[in-house]
XYZ file of C-alpha atoms in Angstrom:
468
model
C -141.600 152.563 -51.905
C -140.190 152.920 -48.385
C -138.553 149.785 -47.018
C -138.409 149.334 -43.237
C -135.560 147.439 -41.632
C -133.895 146.850 -38.276
C -135.810 147.258 -35.003
C -138.583 149.293 -36.656
C -139.322 146.494 -39.103
C -139.288 143.949 -36.295
C -141.770 145.983 -34.282
C -144.016 146.387 -37.326
C -143.849 142.670 -38.096
C -144.680 141.851 -34.490
C -147.668 144.164 -34.554
C -148.882 142.536 -37.765
C -148.551 139.074 -36.246
C -150.514 140.151 -33.174
C -153.218 141.654 -35.403
C -153.378 138.489 -37.509
C -153.665 136.419 -34.344
C -156.571 138.545 -33.166
C -158.323 138.185 -36.519
C -157.729 134.441 -36.534
C -159.030 134.144 -32.971
C -162.128 136.175 -33.837
C -162.777 133.951 -36.832
C -162.327 130.856 -34.701
C -164.718 132.297 -32.100
C -167.355 132.920 -34.725
C -167.004 129.444 -36.215
C -167.370 127.868 -32.769
C -170.276 130.122 -31.862
C -172.074 129.344 -35.111
C -171.623 125.615 -34.584
C -172.921 125.916 -31.033
C -175.924 127.971 -32.147
C -176.868 125.281 -34.645
C -176.476 122.586 -31.990
C -178.653 124.478 -29.514
C -181.358 124.935 -32.129
C -181.208 121.187 -32.830
C -181.708 120.555 -29.095
C -184.748 122.826 -29.149
C -186.263 120.895 -32.063
C -185.586 117.524 -30.425
C -187.435 118.630 -27.300
C -190.629 119.254 -29.270
C -190.610 116.156 -31.471
C -194.340 115.383 -31.554
C -194.265 111.592 -31.154
C -192.674 111.433 -27.688
C -194.792 114.359 -26.465
C -198.027 112.602 -27.419
C -196.836 109.295 -25.948
C -196.329 110.923 -22.539
C -200.013 111.812 -22.394
C -201.750 108.951 -24.221
C -201.372 105.214 -23.696
C -203.304 101.987 -23.287
C -203.993 100.208 -20.009
C -205.698 96.865 -20.582
C -208.740 97.475 -22.780
C -208.857 101.215 -22.103
C -207.167 104.181 -23.752
C -205.855 106.588 -21.118
C -205.392 110.369 -21.343
C -203.252 112.212 -18.816
C -202.515 115.815 -17.953
C -199.979 117.203 -15.477
C -199.013 113.671 -14.469
C -202.508 112.441 -13.621
C -205.071 110.439 -15.582
C -208.046 112.594 -16.564
C -210.013 110.273 -18.862
C -210.387 106.658 -19.997
C -212.165 105.130 -22.977
C -212.837 101.475 -23.803
C -214.199 101.196 -27.309
C -213.613 102.251 -30.904
C -211.496 105.330 -31.637
C -211.509 107.533 -34.743
C -208.284 109.519 -35.221
C -208.505 112.885 -37.002
C -206.567 116.115 -36.982
C -204.460 118.693 -38.747
C -201.206 120.596 -38.472
C -197.552 120.719 -39.372
C -196.834 118.146 -36.669
C -199.878 116.124 -37.693
C -198.077 113.085 -39.083
C -195.840 112.523 -36.056
C -198.703 113.134 -33.653
C -201.033 110.815 -35.554
C -198.485 107.999 -35.641
C -198.041 108.223 -31.864
C -201.807 108.359 -31.358
C -202.403 105.315 -33.565
C -199.690 103.405 -31.702
C -201.416 104.173 -28.401
C -204.914 103.351 -29.661
C -203.860 100.015 -31.166
C -206.554 97.645 -32.395
C -209.333 99.978 -31.253
C -208.553 102.353 -34.116
C -211.331 102.483 -36.711
C -209.476 104.719 -39.145
C -209.509 108.452 -39.624
C -207.977 111.321 -41.547
C -205.201 113.805 -40.755
C -204.371 116.876 -42.872
C -200.752 118.021 -43.188
C -198.914 120.480 -45.468
C -198.238 119.364 -49.018
C -195.017 117.350 -49.031
C -195.352 116.239 -45.414
C -197.576 113.235 -46.124
C -196.564 109.749 -45.000
C -197.895 106.387 -43.910
C -199.717 106.313 -40.589
C -201.323 102.873 -40.309
C -204.581 101.370 -39.041
C -206.658 102.978 -41.772
C -205.748 106.573 -40.878
C -205.287 108.507 -44.106
C -202.818 111.399 -44.287
C -203.726 114.077 -46.844
C -201.759 117.113 -48.020
C -203.111 120.669 -48.237
C -201.746 124.193 -48.587
C -200.321 126.472 -45.903
C -200.510 129.360 -45.011
C -203.125 130.194 -47.659
C -205.713 127.373 -47.894
C -206.440 125.461 -51.090
C -209.094 123.213 -52.617
C -207.316 120.091 -51.369
C -207.672 121.318 -47.807
C -211.317 122.167 -48.334
C -212.073 118.709 -49.745
C -210.154 116.924 -46.982
C -211.887 118.939 -44.264
C -215.300 118.098 -45.717
C -214.404 114.404 -45.507
C -213.091 114.798 -41.958
C -216.266 116.520 -40.762
C -218.388 113.836 -42.424
C -216.401 111.136 -40.622
C -216.872 112.642 -37.159
C -220.557 113.311 -37.845
C -221.134 109.594 -38.564
C -219.571 108.168 -35.381
C -221.808 106.371 -32.926
C -222.176 106.866 -29.181
C -219.584 104.174 -28.404
C -216.821 105.806 -30.501
C -214.280 108.334 -29.254
C -213.028 111.042 -31.609
C -209.309 111.529 -30.920
C -208.002 114.758 -32.434
C -204.341 115.646 -33.012
C -203.772 119.381 -33.472
C -200.742 121.557 -34.042
C -199.739 124.844 -35.595
C -200.719 125.163 -39.221
C -204.097 123.599 -38.568
C -205.878 126.901 -39.147
C -204.953 126.927 -42.826
C -205.226 123.166 -43.329
C -208.730 122.833 -41.837
C -210.869 124.649 -44.413
C -214.660 124.661 -44.160
C -216.032 128.054 -45.220
C -219.314 129.123 -43.638
C -222.366 129.094 -45.926
C -222.237 131.943 -48.434
C -218.429 132.216 -48.304
C -216.265 130.705 -51.033
C -212.762 129.300 -50.818
C -211.481 132.168 -52.983
C -212.856 134.649 -50.426
C -210.957 132.972 -47.594
C -207.797 132.740 -49.677
C -207.872 136.441 -50.504
C -208.540 137.492 -46.925
C -205.888 135.216 -45.422
C -203.255 136.444 -47.866
C -204.155 140.074 -47.188
C -203.983 139.713 -43.393
C -200.643 137.900 -43.548
C -199.159 140.535 -45.856
C -200.389 143.246 -43.496
C -198.433 141.661 -40.631
C -201.480 140.764 -38.536
C -200.629 138.611 -35.514
C -201.979 135.091 -35.217
C -204.610 136.058 -32.650
C -206.091 138.617 -34.999
C -206.020 136.284 -37.994
C -207.659 133.453 -36.066
C -210.368 135.691 -34.590
C -211.514 136.300 -38.140
C -211.041 132.706 -39.255
C -213.227 131.284 -36.480
C -216.200 133.411 -37.463
C -216.083 132.420 -41.126
C -215.778 128.661 -40.640
C -217.772 125.521 -39.861
C -214.828 123.709 -38.239
C -212.913 126.343 -36.264
C -213.947 127.850 -32.940
C -215.456 124.640 -31.596
C -216.967 123.633 -34.923
C -215.374 120.193 -34.928
C -216.985 119.440 -31.547
C -220.369 120.477 -32.947
C -219.891 118.044 -35.813
C -218.973 115.235 -33.371
C -222.025 115.708 -31.145
C -222.980 112.040 -31.524
C -219.629 110.653 -30.340
C -218.749 109.122 -26.980
C -216.482 112.100 -26.503
C -213.767 114.199 -28.058
C -210.174 114.158 -26.842
C -207.673 116.550 -28.365
C -203.911 116.389 -27.882
C -202.474 119.747 -28.837
C -198.985 121.023 -29.684
C -198.979 124.792 -29.284
C -197.625 127.284 -31.791
C -198.966 130.408 -30.072
C -197.595 132.602 -27.305
C -199.506 131.819 -24.117
C -200.686 128.409 -25.393
C -204.323 129.491 -25.686
C -206.323 126.430 -26.763
C -208.903 128.672 -28.421
C -206.185 130.084 -30.705
C -204.085 127.022 -31.614
C -205.303 125.840 -35.048
C -208.176 128.307 -34.470
C -209.570 126.140 -31.668
C -211.674 123.482 -33.458
C -212.158 121.601 -30.161
C -212.207 124.558 -27.769
C -214.887 127.046 -26.747
C -214.474 130.444 -28.376
C -214.807 133.555 -26.210
C -214.663 135.807 -29.287
C -217.573 137.384 -31.116
C -218.574 138.460 -34.608
C -218.112 142.068 -33.532
C -214.486 141.363 -32.583
C -213.866 139.739 -35.971
C -215.151 142.894 -37.656
C -212.835 145.029 -35.515
C -209.870 142.889 -36.628
C -210.660 143.544 -40.268
C -211.124 147.262 -39.690
C -207.800 147.456 -37.844
C -205.673 145.619 -40.385
C -207.256 146.048 -43.800
C -208.868 148.663 -45.984
C -212.540 147.973 -46.615
C -212.000 147.203 -50.305
C -209.458 144.503 -49.384
C -212.167 142.381 -47.734
C -214.313 140.207 -50.035
C -217.941 141.332 -50.062
C -219.229 137.875 -49.111
C -217.130 137.910 -45.949
C -218.285 141.393 -44.979
C -221.883 140.335 -45.489
C -221.450 137.152 -43.433
C -219.901 139.011 -40.506
C -222.597 141.676 -40.654
C -225.266 138.962 -40.382
C -223.422 137.552 -37.390
C -223.243 140.918 -35.640
C -226.974 141.320 -36.264
C -227.678 137.968 -34.597
C -228.910 136.311 -37.778
C -226.214 133.589 -37.562
C -225.418 131.532 -34.428
C -222.104 132.526 -32.881
C -219.346 130.064 -32.059
C -219.947 127.939 -28.918
C -218.808 129.729 -25.769
C -217.115 128.643 -22.508
C -219.647 126.836 -20.332
C -221.572 125.409 -23.290
C -222.816 121.874 -22.527
C -221.335 120.851 -25.876
C -217.915 120.651 -24.184
C -218.922 118.420 -21.260
C -217.443 115.365 -23.049
C -214.400 117.188 -24.433
C -210.862 116.932 -23.075
C -208.163 119.220 -24.475
C -204.601 118.451 -23.367
C -201.582 120.579 -24.209
C -198.635 118.241 -24.860
C -195.931 120.844 -25.583
C -195.069 124.292 -26.821
C -192.426 126.947 -27.275
C -191.305 126.985 -23.603
C -190.195 123.350 -24.000
C -187.981 124.254 -26.961
C -186.526 127.314 -25.217
C -185.822 125.330 -22.050
C -183.991 122.619 -23.987
C -181.817 125.162 -25.829
C -180.967 126.893 -22.548
C -180.025 123.621 -20.859
C -177.805 122.703 -23.805
C -176.123 126.129 -23.644
C -175.399 125.782 -19.938
C -173.965 122.303 -20.517
C -171.537 123.857 -23.003
C -170.303 126.300 -20.395
C -172.184 129.444 -21.385
C -173.507 131.813 -18.758
C -177.099 131.356 -19.880
C -180.098 133.659 -19.705
C -183.624 133.096 -20.950
C -185.581 136.121 -22.099
C -188.157 136.918 -19.448
C -190.979 137.539 -21.929
C -191.959 135.817 -25.178
C -190.903 137.522 -28.389
C -193.665 139.628 -29.909
C -194.169 142.786 -31.923
C -191.964 144.106 -34.702
C -189.281 141.628 -35.761
C -186.536 144.192 -36.399
C -187.119 145.872 -33.046
C -186.909 142.499 -31.312
C -183.628 141.716 -33.080
C -182.060 145.006 -32.010
C -183.228 144.525 -28.423
C -181.773 141.017 -28.181
C -178.463 142.160 -29.678
C -178.234 145.048 -27.199
C -178.916 142.724 -24.279
C -176.284 140.273 -25.503
C -173.625 142.989 -25.863
C -174.448 144.428 -22.431
C -173.790 141.123 -20.639
C -170.604 140.876 -18.513
C -167.613 140.356 -20.758
C -165.522 137.966 -18.678
C -167.550 134.883 -19.700
C -169.113 133.499 -22.840
C -172.837 134.168 -22.651
C -175.985 132.724 -24.187
C -179.351 134.441 -24.479
C -182.279 132.214 -25.466
C -185.702 133.496 -26.473
C -188.847 132.215 -28.108
C -192.125 133.492 -29.435
C -193.517 135.037 -32.574
C -192.779 138.488 -33.927
C -194.425 140.154 -36.903
C -193.188 141.898 -40.036
C -195.283 144.081 -42.318
C -193.856 143.104 -45.694
C -193.267 145.913 -48.179
C -194.186 145.218 -51.833
C -191.425 143.101 -53.366
C -189.896 142.214 -49.998
C -188.605 138.655 -49.594
C -188.009 137.108 -46.238
C -189.829 136.299 -43.035
C -189.964 137.450 -39.459
C -186.941 135.396 -38.350
C -184.776 136.673 -41.204
C -185.839 140.262 -40.526
C -185.050 139.828 -36.821
C -181.661 138.279 -37.574
C -180.636 140.992 -40.030
C -181.543 143.751 -37.574
C -179.467 141.963 -34.937
C -176.541 141.600 -37.358
C -176.389 145.375 -37.810
C -176.248 145.862 -34.034
C -173.658 143.081 -33.558
C -171.263 144.336 -36.258
C -167.656 143.798 -35.182
C -168.541 141.807 -32.047
C -167.583 138.170 -31.374
C -171.244 137.241 -31.406
C -173.762 135.087 -33.266
C -177.546 135.135 -33.370
C -179.682 132.373 -34.855
C -183.396 133.025 -35.345
C -185.543 130.361 -36.954
C -189.008 128.893 -37.134
C -189.280 125.506 -35.461
C -191.389 124.311 -38.404
C -188.498 124.946 -40.810
C -190.366 127.709 -42.622
C -189.864 131.473 -42.403
C -192.281 133.451 -44.529
C -192.611 132.614 -48.231
C -189.015 131.350 -48.505
C -187.078 128.078 -48.486
C -185.328 129.016 -45.232
C -186.210 128.420 -41.585
C -184.440 131.638 -40.653
C -180.858 132.856 -40.400
C -177.691 132.578 -38.337
C -175.815 135.908 -38.421
C -172.608 137.052 -36.766
C -170.421 140.081 -36.152
C -169.101 139.943 -39.709
C -172.431 139.538 -41.536
C -172.822 143.209 -42.430
C -169.246 143.381 -43.765
C -169.905 140.328 -45.947
C -173.147 141.913 -47.131
C -171.463 145.135 -48.210
C -168.704 143.192 -49.942
C -171.443 141.406 -51.909
C -173.056 144.707 -52.908
C -175.894 144.838 -50.350
C -176.776 147.631 -47.944
C -178.183 146.105 -44.721
C -180.122 149.256 -43.827
C -181.802 149.318 -47.233
C -182.663 145.613 -47.019
C -184.202 146.080 -43.574
C -186.295 149.046 -44.657
C -187.518 147.105 -47.697
C -188.215 143.952 -45.608
C -186.012 142.227 -48.197
C -183.685 140.240 -45.950
C -183.639 136.949 -47.854
C -181.404 137.921 -50.821
C -178.848 139.578 -48.526
C -178.696 136.646 -46.129
C -178.375 134.238 -49.044
C -175.401 136.243 -50.337
C -173.704 136.182 -46.911
C -174.301 132.408 -46.521
C -176.261 133.045 -43.330
C -179.563 131.346 -44.174
C -180.657 128.384 -42.049
C -182.320 125.728 -44.181
C -183.739 122.704 -42.368
C -186.649 121.736 -44.580
C -189.955 120.870 -42.851
C -189.161 119.677 -39.329
C -192.398 117.850 -38.551
C -193.104 120.065 -35.556
C -194.225 123.642 -34.953
C -193.929 125.678 -31.740
C -193.254 129.141 -33.241
C -189.737 130.598 -33.278
C -186.563 130.142 -31.269
C -183.672 132.610 -31.034
C -180.227 131.555 -29.847
C -177.796 134.451 -29.269
C -174.208 133.678 -28.238
C -171.242 135.913 -27.450
C -167.661 134.973 -26.660
C -165.805 136.482 -23.733
C -164.028 139.674 -24.823
C-alpha cells in the first residue's frame, strides 16, 4: 500500500474534506427540499378542505337558506331541506351543509368511501361504499337516496353535496344491467388507462342517477341545489361525479365510441352492449340535455377545485423564498411523460436561485399486468430518473390520499432516488416500463402516505430545486 505524506497528503486531505463538504451540503439541501415539498403539499390540502369551502357559499339569513356564487347570492329557500350526496369529500361537505341548514334539515343520506364514515347530525346518515369499483353497499345506498328525493314534497329543497369519487359511490344501474356488469366494465376501463371523461361518458349512459338522473328523481321538490368540489381538469359540472345534477351533452353513440376506443369487444359485458345499442337506436330515452326544463329549479355551484390547491402551494413556496412558477397547463396524458417534462423544466430554470415549479391535474397510466403503483408514483419515478444527481426534489400525490390500488398518496423523490433504488436491487428503467413503481419507491423510502384526506381535487405536483 502506498502511503502519502507531506504536502501531497495535505492536498489530498484537503480535497477529501472539500468533497465531503459538498456531499454533506447536497444531503442537507435534499433534506430541506423534501421538508419544504411536504409542507407545500400540506398547504395545498388545507386550501381545499371541504368544510370552509362549502361555508363560503352556503349560510342562513333569518329563516332562509342562502346560496352564493362568485360573491353574489343566487338563490334563497325558506322551508325544509333534505341533504344528500356522495364523494370522497362527502362527510366534510355534509357537515358544513347541515350546519348551514340548521333546524330546517329533515335528514338525508351521504355516501362516502368505506372507512370514511362519521357522524353528521340532524338525521343525515353517512354510509360507506366502494371506490373506484362500485359494490353492493353503494348500490343499496343509492337506491335509498333516490327513494328519499323522490318522496320530497313541493316545499322541500334537495341540497346535494358532490365531490370526486361520487361516480363510483352513486350506483344505480339502468334496467337490464347488473352490478357485476358495471363492476367489470369499470375495472377494465381503469386498467386500460382511460381518462375520467371517457369513463364517465360511459357511466352516465348506463345509470339512473348519473347524467342528470338525480334531478329527474327529485322532480317533485322545491328545487335542487348542488355544491360541488371538482376533481376534474376544467371543472366540468357534467363530468364531476358523472354529473347527477347537471345536464349531459353526451349521447349513447359517444358512449359506444368510448368503449370501442379503449376496450376489446369481448371485454364489455353483453348486457351493457345491448343497453347502449338500444339507446343508439332511440329505444331508450337519453340523458337530459342542456336547456331541458327539468333544470329550471336547479342551481349548481362550484366551491373549489385543483386550481385552489395549486395556488396555495405556489403562495407557500414564494413565502419560503423560492422563485416560483406554476405550470401553464393542467397535467394530462401519460404520467411518465409528464414527470420527465416537469423535471426538464425544473433543471432548465436559472441556477442562481432556488426554484419551485407547481402543477396540478390528472395524468393517466396504462398498467401492465402485475404492475403496482398509480399515476403519481409513475410520474415521480420518471422524474427521479431525469433528476438523478441534481439538488432537486419532486413530490407528486393525489389530494385524496390515494394513488392507484396502493396505500400511498404518491411519492416524493429526489436526485439520489435512483442511486438508492439500484443499491436496493431495483432498476428504475425496468420498473417504469413495467408500471411497477410502488415496490421501488417503497424500497427507497420515497412513498408519501397520508391516508384518506377527506378531500379530492385530483393531483398536485411540487418540484423544488436548490441553487447550484
